[in-house]
Tab-separated table of C-alpha atoms and ligand atoms in Angstrom:
chain	number	residue	atom	x	y	z
A	28	MET	CA	22.612	5.060	-14.454
A	29	ALA	CA	23.972	7.489	-11.894
A	30	GLU	CA	23.776	6.429	-8.272
A	31	PRO	CA	21.857	8.735	-5.933
A	32	ALA	CA	24.403	11.091	-4.408
A	33	LYS	CA	23.113	10.796	-0.861
A	34	PRO	CA	21.092	8.264	1.113
A	35	LEU	CA	17.370	8.737	0.683
A	36	THR	CA	15.600	10.398	3.597
A	37	MET	CA	11.929	10.357	4.477
A	38	ASP	CA	11.943	14.168	4.203
A	39	THR	CA	12.884	13.914	0.522
A	40	ILE	CA	9.875	11.677	-0.162
A	41	VAL	CA	7.566	13.833	1.969
A	42	SER	CA	8.596	16.936	0.093
A	43	LEU	CA	8.225	15.329	-3.351
A	44	CYS	CA	4.749	14.078	-2.362
A	45	ARG	CA	3.780	17.526	-1.236
A	46	ARG	CA	5.317	19.378	-4.159
A	47	ARG	CA	3.646	17.173	-6.743
A	48	GLY	CA	0.372	16.722	-4.881
A	49	PHE	CA	0.583	13.010	-4.075
A	50	VAL	CA	-0.086	13.409	-0.351
A	51	PHE	CA	-0.799	16.350	1.998
A	52	PRO	CA	-1.095	16.547	5.789
A	53	SER	CA	-4.791	16.275	6.562
A	54	SER	CA	-6.841	19.333	7.601
A	55	GLU	CA	-3.668	21.344	7.225
A	56	ILE	CA	-5.292	24.779	7.459
A	57	TYR	CA	-6.203	23.867	11.047
A	58	GLY	CA	-2.708	22.671	11.875
A	59	GLY	CA	-3.205	19.098	10.689
A	60	LEU	CA	-4.016	16.007	12.727
A	61	GLY	CA	-1.215	13.701	13.829
A	62	SER	CA	-0.487	10.915	11.361
A	63	THR	CA	-3.456	11.562	9.147
A	64	TYR	CA	-2.882	12.402	5.507
A	65	ASP	CA	-4.996	13.302	2.507
A	66	TYR	CA	-4.153	11.949	-0.923
A	67	GLY	CA	-4.078	14.390	-3.837
A	68	HIS	CA	-4.583	13.645	-7.533
A	69	TYR	CA	-1.441	11.591	-8.263
A	70	GLY	CA	-1.658	9.881	-4.878
A	71	VAL	CA	-5.227	8.798	-5.595
A	72	LEU	CA	-4.236	7.479	-9.033
A	73	MET	CA	-1.281	5.546	-7.647
A	74	LYS	CA	-3.315	4.139	-4.779
A	75	SER	CA	-6.028	2.969	-7.103
A	76	ASN	CA	-3.427	1.234	-9.300
A	77	ILE	CA	-2.023	-0.595	-6.256
A	78	ARG	CA	-5.510	-1.603	-5.131
A	79	ALA	CA	-6.409	-2.844	-8.620
A	80	LEU	CA	-3.139	-4.795	-8.998
A	81	TRP	CA	-3.657	-6.487	-5.630
A	82	PHE	CA	-7.274	-7.324	-6.504
A	83	ARG	CA	-6.229	-8.674	-9.866
A	84	ALA	CA	-3.617	-10.984	-8.324
A	85	MET	CA	-5.734	-12.041	-5.340
A	86	VAL	CA	-9.226	-12.359	-6.850
A	87	GLN	CA	-9.536	-11.803	-10.589
A	88	GLU	CA	-6.799	-14.187	-11.705
A	89	ARG	CA	-7.738	-16.980	-9.271
A	90	ASP	CA	-10.560	-19.505	-8.970
A	91	ASP	CA	-10.259	-19.896	-5.220
A	92	ILE	CA	-10.717	-16.399	-3.759
A	93	VAL	CA	-13.857	-14.269	-3.566
A	94	ALA	CA	-14.348	-10.634	-2.572
A	95	LEU	CA	-16.125	-9.094	0.409
A	96	ASP	CA	-16.828	-5.568	1.620
A	97	SER	CA	-17.941	-5.672	5.248
A	98	ALA	CA	-18.938	-2.730	7.459
A	99	ILE	CA	-16.392	-0.612	9.326
A	100	ILE	CA	-18.442	-0.535	12.525
A	101	LEU	CA	-19.384	-4.059	13.573
A	102	ASN	CA	-21.272	-5.387	16.558
A	103	PRO	CA	-18.870	-4.673	19.464
A	104	ARG	CA	-19.067	-8.327	20.531
A	105	VAL	CA	-16.958	-9.123	17.455
A	106	TRP	CA	-14.036	-7.310	19.082
A	107	GLU	CA	-14.597	-8.981	22.445
A	108	ALA	CA	-14.549	-12.398	20.810
A	109	SER	CA	-11.490	-11.612	18.695
A	110	GLY	CA	-9.506	-10.536	21.751
A	111	HIS	CA	-9.106	-6.917	20.620
A	112	VAL	CA	-11.023	-5.339	23.540
A	113	ALA	CA	-8.817	-7.106	26.066
A	114	GLY	CA	-5.568	-7.325	24.193
A	115	PHE	CA	-5.140	-4.985	21.204
A	116	THR	CA	-2.752	-2.844	23.160
A	117	ASP	CA	0.704	-1.365	22.914
A	118	PRO	CA	2.896	-0.616	25.917
A	119	LEU	CA	2.953	3.137	26.464
A	120	VAL	CA	5.432	5.278	28.387
A	121	ASP	CA	5.151	8.995	29.147
A	122	CYS	CA	8.092	11.305	29.603
A	123	ARG	CA	7.463	13.619	32.575
A	124	THR	CA	10.087	16.039	31.268
A	125	CYS	CA	9.139	16.552	27.610
A	126	LYS	CA	5.492	15.411	28.066
A	127	LEU	CA	5.580	13.179	24.993
A	128	ARG	CA	4.297	9.614	24.758
A	129	PHE	CA	6.227	6.729	23.265
A	130	ARG	CA	5.778	3.048	22.490
A	131	ALA	CA	7.891	1.298	25.089
A	132	ASP	CA	8.935	-1.375	22.568
A	133	GLN	CA	10.004	1.176	19.937
A	134	LEU	CA	12.022	3.759	21.862
A	135	GLU	CA	14.901	3.294	19.457
A	136	LEU	CA	12.724	4.677	16.614
A	137	ALA	CA	11.395	7.699	18.558
A	138	SER	CA	12.847	11.169	19.031
A	139	CYS	CA	13.019	12.807	22.438
A	140	GLY	CA	10.818	15.927	22.624
A	141	ARG	CA	13.613	18.180	23.877
A	142	LYS	CA	16.551	17.009	21.852
A	143	PRO	CA	15.352	15.667	18.529
A	144	SER	CA	18.634	13.916	17.860
A	145	LYS	CA	18.355	11.855	21.059
A	146	ARG	CA	16.282	8.791	21.798
A	147	PRO	CA	13.867	8.955	24.763
A	148	GLY	CA	15.495	7.674	27.916
A	149	GLU	CA	19.014	8.247	26.646
A	150	THR	CA	19.925	11.103	28.960
A	151	PRO	CA	19.354	11.482	32.728
A	152	ASP	CA	16.981	14.405	31.955
A	153	CYS	CA	14.434	11.981	30.488
A	154	ASP	CA	11.963	10.889	33.148
A	155	LEU	CA	10.004	7.966	31.707
A	156	THR	CA	7.042	6.348	33.475
A	157	GLU	CA	6.669	2.575	33.791
A	158	PRO	CA	4.999	1.077	30.658
A	159	ARG	CA	1.225	0.660	30.790
A	160	GLN	CA	-1.087	-0.952	28.254
A	161	PHE	CA	-3.008	1.327	25.894
A	162	ASN	CA	-5.835	0.014	23.663
A	163	LEU	CA	-5.432	1.124	20.062
A	164	MET	CA	-9.085	0.905	19.041
A	165	PHE	CA	-11.006	4.128	18.421
A	166	GLU	CA	-14.269	4.131	20.340
A	167	THR	CA	-17.485	5.649	19.114
A	168	HIS	CA	-21.187	5.420	19.970
A	169	VAL	CA	-23.969	3.980	17.891
A	170	GLY	CA	-27.389	5.642	18.150
A	171	ALA	CA	-28.510	8.650	20.143
A	172	LEU	CA	-27.497	7.446	23.606
A	173	GLN	CA	-23.908	7.807	24.707
A	174	ASP	CA	-23.562	5.212	27.410
A	175	GLU	CA	-21.654	1.996	27.810
A	176	SER	CA	-24.298	-0.024	26.002
A	177	SER	CA	-23.864	2.086	22.855
A	178	THR	CA	-20.055	1.807	22.689
A	179	ALA	CA	-18.745	0.550	19.372
A	180	TYR	CA	-15.356	0.576	17.660
A	181	LEU	CA	-13.918	1.625	14.336
A	182	ARG	CA	-12.371	-1.580	13.015
A	183	PRO	CA	-8.622	-1.881	13.618
A	184	GLU	CA	-8.370	-4.553	10.899
A	185	THR	CA	-10.610	-5.797	8.095
A	186	ALA	CA	-10.022	-9.479	8.913
A	187	GLN	CA	-12.761	-9.857	11.549
A	188	GLY	CA	-15.421	-8.755	9.064
A	189	ILE	CA	-14.320	-11.736	6.977
A	190	PHE	CA	-14.387	-14.292	9.813
A	191	VAL	CA	-17.882	-13.353	10.966
A	192	ASN	CA	-19.113	-13.779	7.389
A	193	PHE	CA	-17.456	-17.178	6.938
A	194	LYS	CA	-20.722	-19.115	6.940
A	195	ASN	CA	-22.491	-16.744	4.521
A	196	VAL	CA	-19.665	-16.745	2.045
A	197	ALA	CA	-18.838	-20.455	2.270
A	198	GLN	CA	-22.462	-21.340	1.502
A	199	LEU	CA	-22.999	-18.822	-1.261
A	200	ALA	CA	-19.630	-18.887	-2.982
A	201	ARG	CA	-19.848	-22.661	-3.585
A	202	ARG	CA	-16.189	-23.059	-2.692
A	203	LYS	CA	-14.576	-25.610	-0.441
A	204	PRO	CA	-11.308	-25.263	1.454
A	205	PRO	CA	-8.775	-24.295	0.358
A	206	PHE	CA	-10.509	-21.026	-0.523
A	207	GLY	CA	-10.077	-17.410	0.426
A	208	ILE	CA	-12.006	-14.205	1.076
A	209	ALA	CA	-10.360	-10.892	0.211
A	210	GLN	CA	-11.269	-7.453	1.450
A	211	VAL	CA	-9.947	-3.930	0.973
A	212	GLY	CA	-10.993	-1.024	3.195
A	213	LYS	CA	-10.152	1.533	5.816
A	214	SER	CA	-8.874	0.447	9.223
A	215	PHE	CA	-8.239	2.688	12.221
A	216	ARG	CA	-5.679	2.516	15.025
A	217	ASN	CA	-4.978	5.108	17.655
A	218	GLU	CA	-1.233	4.606	17.251
A	219	ILE	CA	0.908	5.877	20.122
A	220	THR	CA	3.983	6.769	18.154
A	221	PRO	CA	2.740	8.288	14.996
A	222	GLY	CA	5.116	9.840	12.518
A	223	ASN	CA	7.174	8.414	9.710
A	224	PHE	CA	4.726	9.652	7.117
A	225	LEU	CA	2.617	6.953	5.438
A	226	PHE	CA	4.317	4.160	7.371
A	227	ARG	CA	2.238	4.504	10.516
A	228	LEU	CA	-1.123	6.178	10.094
A	229	ARG	CA	-4.116	6.387	12.368
A	230	GLU	CA	-6.404	5.775	9.390
A	231	PHE	CA	-5.108	3.499	6.621
A	232	GLU	CA	-6.406	1.330	3.811
A	233	GLN	CA	-5.842	-2.338	4.465
A	234	MET	CA	-5.867	-5.201	1.982
A	235	GLU	CA	-6.327	-8.536	3.703
A	236	MET	CA	-7.065	-12.014	2.465
A	237	GLU	CA	-8.095	-14.857	4.742
A	238	PHE	CA	-7.363	-18.230	3.156
A	239	PHE	CA	-9.254	-21.147	4.779
A	240	VAL	CA	-7.483	-24.495	4.543
A	241	PRO	CA	-7.641	-28.021	5.972
A	242	PRO	CA	-5.438	-27.953	9.122
A	243	ALA	CA	-2.996	-30.526	7.743
A	244	ASP	CA	-2.206	-28.277	4.762
A	245	ALA	CA	-1.781	-25.048	6.734
A	246	ASP	CA	1.981	-24.958	6.824
A	247	ALA	CA	2.327	-25.588	3.082
A	248	TRP	CA	-0.156	-22.802	2.316
A	249	TYR	CA	1.603	-20.476	4.743
A	250	ARG	CA	4.862	-20.974	2.782
A	251	TYR	CA	2.989	-20.644	-0.505
A	252	TRP	CA	1.557	-17.227	0.431
A	253	ILE	CA	4.870	-15.874	1.701
A	254	ASP	CA	6.380	-16.760	-1.643
A	255	ALA	CA	3.432	-15.517	-3.730
A	256	ARG	CA	3.373	-12.161	-1.989
A	257	ARG	CA	7.136	-11.750	-2.339
A	258	ARG	CA	6.877	-12.466	-6.062
A	259	TRP	CA	4.087	-9.895	-6.431
A	260	TYR	CA	6.390	-7.133	-5.189
A	261	LEU	CA	9.305	-8.240	-7.346
A	262	ASP	CA	7.080	-8.471	-10.436
A	263	LEU	CA	6.008	-4.900	-9.760
A	264	GLY	CA	9.625	-3.843	-9.844
A	265	LEU	CA	10.522	-3.549	-6.159
A	266	ARG	CA	14.264	-4.139	-5.971
A	267	GLY	CA	15.154	-7.493	-4.426
A	268	GLN	CA	17.937	-6.032	-2.304
A	269	ASN	CA	15.366	-3.895	-0.465
A	270	LEU	CA	12.939	-6.717	0.351
A	271	ARG	CA	13.498	-9.533	2.830
A	272	ILE	CA	11.495	-12.097	4.750
A	273	ARG	CA	11.788	-12.244	8.511
A	274	GLU	CA	10.128	-15.033	10.459
A	275	HIS	CA	8.915	-14.069	13.937
A	276	GLY	CA	10.298	-15.854	16.954
A	277	ALA	CA	7.786	-17.563	19.295
A	278	ASP	CA	8.054	-14.693	21.821
A	279	GLU	CA	7.142	-12.096	19.199
A	280	ARG	CA	4.025	-13.673	17.688
A	281	SER	CA	0.480	-12.429	18.361
A	282	HIS	CA	-1.643	-14.591	20.667
A	283	TYR	CA	-3.576	-16.090	17.734
A	284	SER	CA	-0.607	-16.851	15.521
A	285	LEU	CA	0.979	-20.274	14.955
A	286	ALA	CA	3.575	-18.739	12.640
A	287	THR	CA	4.171	-15.250	11.230
A	288	SER	CA	6.599	-13.869	8.678
A	289	ASP	CA	7.046	-10.240	7.789
A	290	LEU	CA	7.965	-9.098	4.330
A	291	GLU	CA	10.241	-6.268	5.340
A	292	TYR	CA	11.260	-3.331	3.184
A	293	LEU	CA	14.343	-1.191	3.684
A	294	TYR	CA	12.553	2.141	4.275
A	295	PRO	CA	14.632	5.264	5.010
A	296	ILE	CA	13.908	4.473	8.703
A	297	GLY	CA	15.466	0.986	8.345
A	298	TRP	CA	14.067	-2.507	7.767
A	299	GLN	CA	10.388	-2.459	8.730
A	300	GLU	CA	7.294	-4.587	8.184
A	301	LEU	CA	5.713	-3.955	4.806
A	302	GLU	CA	3.336	-6.921	4.869
A	303	GLY	CA	2.643	-9.709	7.351
A	304	VAL	CA	1.763	-13.307	6.488
A	305	ALA	CA	0.363	-15.275	9.423
A	306	ASN	CA	-0.911	-18.754	10.092
A	307	ARG	CA	-3.789	-17.854	12.441
A	308	GLY	CA	-4.736	-21.492	12.979
A	309	GLU	CA	-8.376	-22.038	13.990
A	310	TYR	CA	-8.287	-19.247	16.566
A	311	ASP	CA	-10.711	-16.784	14.967
A	312	LEU	CA	-13.380	-19.207	13.758
A	313	THR	CA	-13.315	-21.014	17.106
A	314	GLN	CA	-13.634	-17.790	19.090
A	315	HIS	CA	-16.575	-16.537	17.015
A	316	THR	CA	-18.257	-19.951	17.205
A	317	ARG	CA	-17.966	-19.884	20.988
A	318	GLU	CA	-19.120	-16.293	21.459
A	319	SER	CA	-21.862	-16.114	18.822
A	320	GLY	CA	-23.257	-19.627	19.127
A	321	THR	CA	-23.102	-19.997	15.316
A	322	LYS	CA	-20.926	-22.899	14.211
A	323	LEU	CA	-18.239	-21.657	11.888
A	324	GLU	CA	-16.903	-24.935	10.561
A	325	TRP	CA	-16.606	-26.864	7.349
A	326	ILE	CA	-18.628	-30.011	6.653
A	327	ASP	CA	-17.255	-32.168	3.852
A	328	GLN	CA	-19.502	-34.127	1.523
A	329	ASP	CA	-18.706	-37.309	3.459
A	330	GLY	CA	-19.873	-35.586	6.666
A	331	THR	CA	-16.405	-34.923	8.141
A	332	ARG	CA	-16.448	-31.706	10.136
A	333	TYR	CA	-13.524	-29.494	10.919
A	334	THR	CA	-12.619	-25.904	11.674
A	335	PRO	CA	-10.396	-24.642	8.851
A	336	TYR	CA	-7.063	-22.998	9.625
A	337	VAL	CA	-6.507	-19.518	8.258
A	338	ILE	CA	-3.513	-18.161	6.385
A	339	GLU	CA	-3.547	-14.365	6.170
A	340	PRO	CA	-1.482	-12.012	4.027
A	341	ALA	CA	-2.200	-8.500	5.385
A	342	VAL	CA	-0.875	-5.168	4.228
A	343	SER	CA	-1.887	-1.534	3.800
A	344	ILE	CA	-1.890	0.335	0.495
A	345	ASP	CA	-0.191	3.204	2.318
A	346	ARG	CA	2.853	1.131	3.305
A	347	ILE	CA	3.088	-0.286	-0.224
A	348	MET	CA	2.855	3.186	-1.690
A	349	LEU	CA	5.650	4.418	0.576
A	350	ALA	CA	7.829	1.430	-0.371
A	351	PHE	CA	7.240	1.975	-4.100
A	352	LEU	CA	7.974	5.705	-3.825
A	353	CYS	CA	11.209	5.136	-1.868
A	354	ASP	CA	12.325	2.378	-4.224
A	355	ALA	CA	11.609	4.473	-7.295
A	356	TYR	CA	13.129	7.775	-6.193
A	357	ASP	CA	16.259	8.692	-8.131
A	358	GLU	CA	18.258	11.812	-8.868
A	359	GLU	CA	20.676	12.032	-11.752
A	360	VAL	CA	22.505	14.565	-13.837
A	361	VAL	CA	21.658	14.513	-17.524
A	362	GLY	CA	23.814	16.861	-19.589
A	363	ASP	CA	24.291	19.724	-17.192
A	364	ARG	CA	20.879	19.405	-15.575
A	365	GLU	CA	19.795	17.458	-12.527
A	366	ARG	CA	16.569	15.554	-12.757
A	367	VAL	CA	14.440	13.833	-10.141
A	368	VAL	CA	12.831	10.730	-11.551
A	369	LEU	CA	10.437	8.216	-10.072
A	370	ARG	CA	11.332	4.885	-11.650
A	371	LEU	CA	7.958	3.320	-10.942
A	372	HIS	CA	6.722	0.190	-12.659
A	373	PRO	CA	4.550	1.483	-15.528
A	374	ARG	CA	1.523	-0.315	-14.096
A	375	VAL	CA	1.991	1.443	-10.750
A	376	ALA	CA	2.758	4.886	-12.215
A	377	PRO	CA	-0.130	7.347	-11.742
A	378	VAL	CA	0.004	8.632	-15.331
A	379	LYS	CA	0.856	6.232	-18.148
A	380	ALA	CA	1.893	8.739	-20.813
A	381	ALA	CA	2.204	12.434	-21.521
A	382	ILE	CA	1.189	13.865	-24.879
A	383	LEU	CA	3.153	16.985	-25.701
A	384	PRO	CA	3.085	19.328	-28.683
A	385	LEU	CA	6.688	20.436	-29.248
A	386	VAL	CA	5.633	23.979	-30.126
A	387	PRO	CA	2.272	24.580	-28.423
A	388	ARG	CA	1.520	27.787	-30.288
A	389	ASP	CA	1.731	25.918	-33.598
A	390	GLU	CA	-1.912	25.152	-34.293
A	391	GLY	CA	-1.158	22.049	-36.336
A	392	MET	CA	0.936	20.456	-33.587
A	393	ALA	CA	-1.417	21.538	-30.803
A	394	GLY	CA	-4.432	20.109	-32.647
A	395	ARG	CA	-2.765	16.769	-33.412
A	396	ALA	CA	-1.547	16.415	-29.813
A	397	ARG	CA	-5.003	17.147	-28.454
A	398	GLU	CA	-6.565	14.537	-30.768
A	399	LEU	CA	-4.073	11.887	-29.688
A	400	TYR	CA	-4.677	12.768	-26.049
A	401	GLU	CA	-8.443	12.510	-26.447
A	402	GLU	CA	-8.097	9.103	-28.065
A	403	LEU	CA	-5.725	7.712	-25.416
A	404	ARG	CA	-7.567	9.033	-22.367
A	405	ARG	CA	-10.510	6.773	-23.194
A	406	HIS	CA	-8.242	3.851	-22.246
A	407	TYR	CA	-5.569	5.147	-19.885
A	408	VAL	CA	-4.792	7.968	-17.497
A	409	VAL	CA	-2.706	10.254	-19.702
A	410	GLU	CA	-1.805	13.931	-19.540
A	411	HIS	CA	-1.686	16.665	-22.104
A	412	ASP	CA	0.752	19.446	-21.266
A	413	GLU	CA	1.304	22.592	-23.320
A	414	SER	CA	2.934	24.870	-20.784
A	415	GLY	CA	6.632	25.696	-20.760
A	416	GLN	CA	9.669	24.450	-22.605
A	417	ILE	CA	9.698	20.825	-23.679
A	418	GLY	CA	12.609	19.995	-21.325
A	419	ARG	CA	10.731	21.345	-18.367
A	420	ARG	CA	7.600	19.420	-19.367
A	421	TYR	CA	9.619	16.176	-19.574
A	422	ARG	CA	11.055	16.799	-16.126
A	423	ARG	CA	7.624	17.427	-14.632
A	424	GLN	CA	6.561	14.017	-15.936
A	425	ASP	CA	9.788	12.338	-14.718
A	426	GLU	CA	9.060	13.566	-11.218
A	427	ILE	CA	5.657	11.904	-11.107
A	428	GLY	CA	6.978	8.736	-12.739
A	429	THR	CA	5.242	8.923	-16.138
A	430	PRO	CA	6.977	6.156	-18.136
A	431	TRP	CA	6.509	7.556	-21.657
A	432	ALA	CA	6.014	10.875	-23.426
A	433	PHE	CA	4.680	11.129	-26.970
A	434	THR	CA	5.781	14.326	-28.665
A	435	VAL	CA	4.087	15.829	-31.680
A	436	ASP	CA	6.581	17.832	-33.735
A	437	GLU	CA	7.068	19.275	-37.204
A	438	GLN	CA	7.674	15.885	-38.736
A	439	THR	CA	4.329	14.661	-37.391
A	440	LEU	CA	2.577	17.110	-39.667
A	441	GLU	CA	4.461	15.692	-42.640
A	442	ASP	CA	4.475	11.942	-42.053
A	443	GLU	CA	2.002	11.207	-39.213
A	444	THR	CA	4.659	9.918	-36.792
A	445	VAL	CA	5.451	10.972	-33.233
A	446	THR	CA	8.453	10.424	-30.979
A	447	VAL	CA	8.172	8.326	-27.849
A	448	ARG	CA	10.593	9.152	-25.054
A	449	ASP	CA	11.410	6.562	-22.419
A	450	ARG	CA	11.582	7.908	-18.847
A	451	ASP	CA	14.362	5.577	-17.735
A	452	SER	CA	16.720	5.320	-20.704
A	453	LEU	CA	15.778	8.685	-22.242
A	454	ALA	CA	15.886	6.882	-25.612
A	455	GLN	CA	13.580	8.299	-28.283
A	456	GLU	CA	12.094	6.479	-31.249
A	457	ARG	CA	9.523	7.367	-33.876
A	458	LEU	CA	6.311	5.524	-34.466
A	459	PRO	CA	3.180	6.099	-36.504
A	460	ILE	CA	0.582	8.088	-34.625
A	461	SER	CA	-2.018	5.490	-35.586
A	462	GLY	CA	-0.003	2.837	-33.728
A	463	VAL	CA	0.416	4.684	-30.426
A	464	ARG	CA	-2.504	3.051	-28.683
A	465	GLU	CA	-1.340	-0.455	-29.562
A	466	TRP	CA	2.254	0.426	-28.648
A	467	LEU	CA	1.054	1.520	-25.212
A	468	ASP	CA	-1.037	-1.649	-24.756
A	469	ASP	CA	2.044	-3.781	-25.467
A	470	ALA	CA	4.381	-1.662	-23.374
A	471	LEU	CA	2.132	-1.981	-20.332
A	472	GLU	CA	2.037	-5.769	-20.683
A	473	ARG	CA	5.837	-6.100	-20.868
A	474	ALA	CA	7.892	-7.191	-17.851
A	475	TRP	CA	9.743	-4.273	-16.271
A	476	SER	CA	12.640	-4.178	-13.842
A	477	SER	CA	14.252	-1.180	-12.254
A	478	PRO	CA	17.365	0.216	-13.920
A	479	HIS	CA	18.074	1.958	-10.623
A	480	SER	CA	20.935	0.242	-8.878
A	481	GLY	CA	21.434	2.558	-5.894
B	16	ATP	P1	3.309	-2.824	13.435
B	16	ATP	O1	4.047	-3.870	14.248
B	16	ATP	O2	4.179	-2.111	12.449
B	16	ATP	O3	2.459	-1.916	14.281
B	16	ATP	P2	1.342	-4.755	13.033
B	16	ATP	O4	2.136	-6.005	13.148
B	16	ATP	O5	0.517	-4.296	14.169
B	16	ATP	O6	2.292	-3.586	12.518
B	16	ATP	P3	-0.647	-5.922	11.472
B	16	ATP	O7	-1.665	-5.891	12.532
B	16	ATP	O8	0.027	-7.206	11.126
B	16	ATP	O9	0.462	-4.823	11.753
B	16	ATP	O10	-1.286	-5.243	10.178
B	16	ATP	C1	-1.137	-5.785	8.905
B	16	ATP	C2	-0.589	-4.753	7.951
B	16	ATP	O11	-1.369	-3.551	7.983
B	16	ATP	C3	0.838	-4.297	8.229
B	16	ATP	O12	1.769	-5.187	7.674
B	16	ATP	C4	0.877	-2.954	7.532
B	16	ATP	O13	1.098	-3.121	6.127
B	16	ATP	C5	-0.522	-2.438	7.746
B	16	ATP	N1	-0.586	-1.520	8.892
B	16	ATP	C6	-0.751	-1.840	10.190
B	16	ATP	N2	-0.790	-0.732	10.955
B	16	ATP	C7	-0.638	0.317	10.116
B	16	ATP	C8	-0.583	1.730	10.295
B	16	ATP	N3	-0.735	2.263	11.504
B	16	ATP	N4	-0.403	2.513	9.212
B	16	ATP	C9	-0.277	1.982	7.978
B	16	ATP	N5	-0.315	0.659	7.747
B	16	ATP	C10	-0.498	-0.177	8.791
């Protein structure tokens, strides 16, 4: 396969997402809102595949993890107990010259407001203030009164909703440690340095799993989850050379963490955290026990009591989606034409197959293609496309990552076979139209690895 001619930039991904309706800037007709995006049709399909694949690996295919969907706005005392009201802050600096705000610990990733090529603080013109702490939680008010007593927060993580439900779930789920609770839902952070597309959003969809274990086993489970999460990405086709594990040093860890490792992906902006796996110890259950007065502990059948330790893999669908899109993006010249192709794992791809009549105005072909489409769409997200030349229709599907196209042609009308075209190899084979559904079932079960070596 041809190597991409130039290094991938975030702008290339942003423009593909926009052109093909994966993701748009939010409320764009009013000038947008910083770091908030809306997902269009293909974006929604891809997101829901990622969510379903995570849920399948974390809940459906395991005996030891149950699901939860807690509220976004919790009693504000939850966030006092968790330490977020006092400490969920980033160091902020203002530039008196360009009037922009930056995260003091990430100046090397930011662009100066006056000279986009320069980093803030690089030239004597930049006049940065001393860093001060800025709380990232969005505040709101619950009820009709807007005073201090009605202040509440949009959750900055889904994890706390799990901890405060520990007792409910442990009793009802009839599980004993080690067991986990998984949750997927929106989280909100008033990020200081937005930008970088889906990487850092103010509103994002988190997928977190809190795994409660006997303290003595915590380190082994921490290693287990780092490895399991790494394998999940590789099984879904992320290229190994773009994924690495980085263990945090003691000075870098959050206050609650006994150990943290990031699964980092090589985004166009460099190596950055895709997912974090942390050993949170007994911090959260102990804090909520102290502040709520409800004992969040485990009592074994022999009466031994202990506070379980928590191992947490935490990620957002948005960061996964960005990693998959960057990893999949490829440009190559086929014949004398250039094509853009998203080499997504078939299970991640928004559309599983396209059904195309070779000559749309031929009633026989159009009718057969429509029938096949109507049969397949009962099982999978598939598309039927009759507009334009066949080459152009193939390229439209390549650009959204559709792994296979079934084409109904003249021969179909004679012998009831269609061609299947493979997105990656461009190989075509014929198969009976009656066997297409089964062929697709098998193809989606097969292991897949990226042919993209760039
Ligand atoms: P960072 O250091 O990049 O701000 P973090 O360490 O604060 O991230 P965590 O609190 O560990 O992030 O959040 C867990 C996961 O949630 C991250 O690994 C990431 O996948 C996702 N996430 C966090 N903040 C954002 C955001 N602003 N936009 C999109 N995803 C996010």
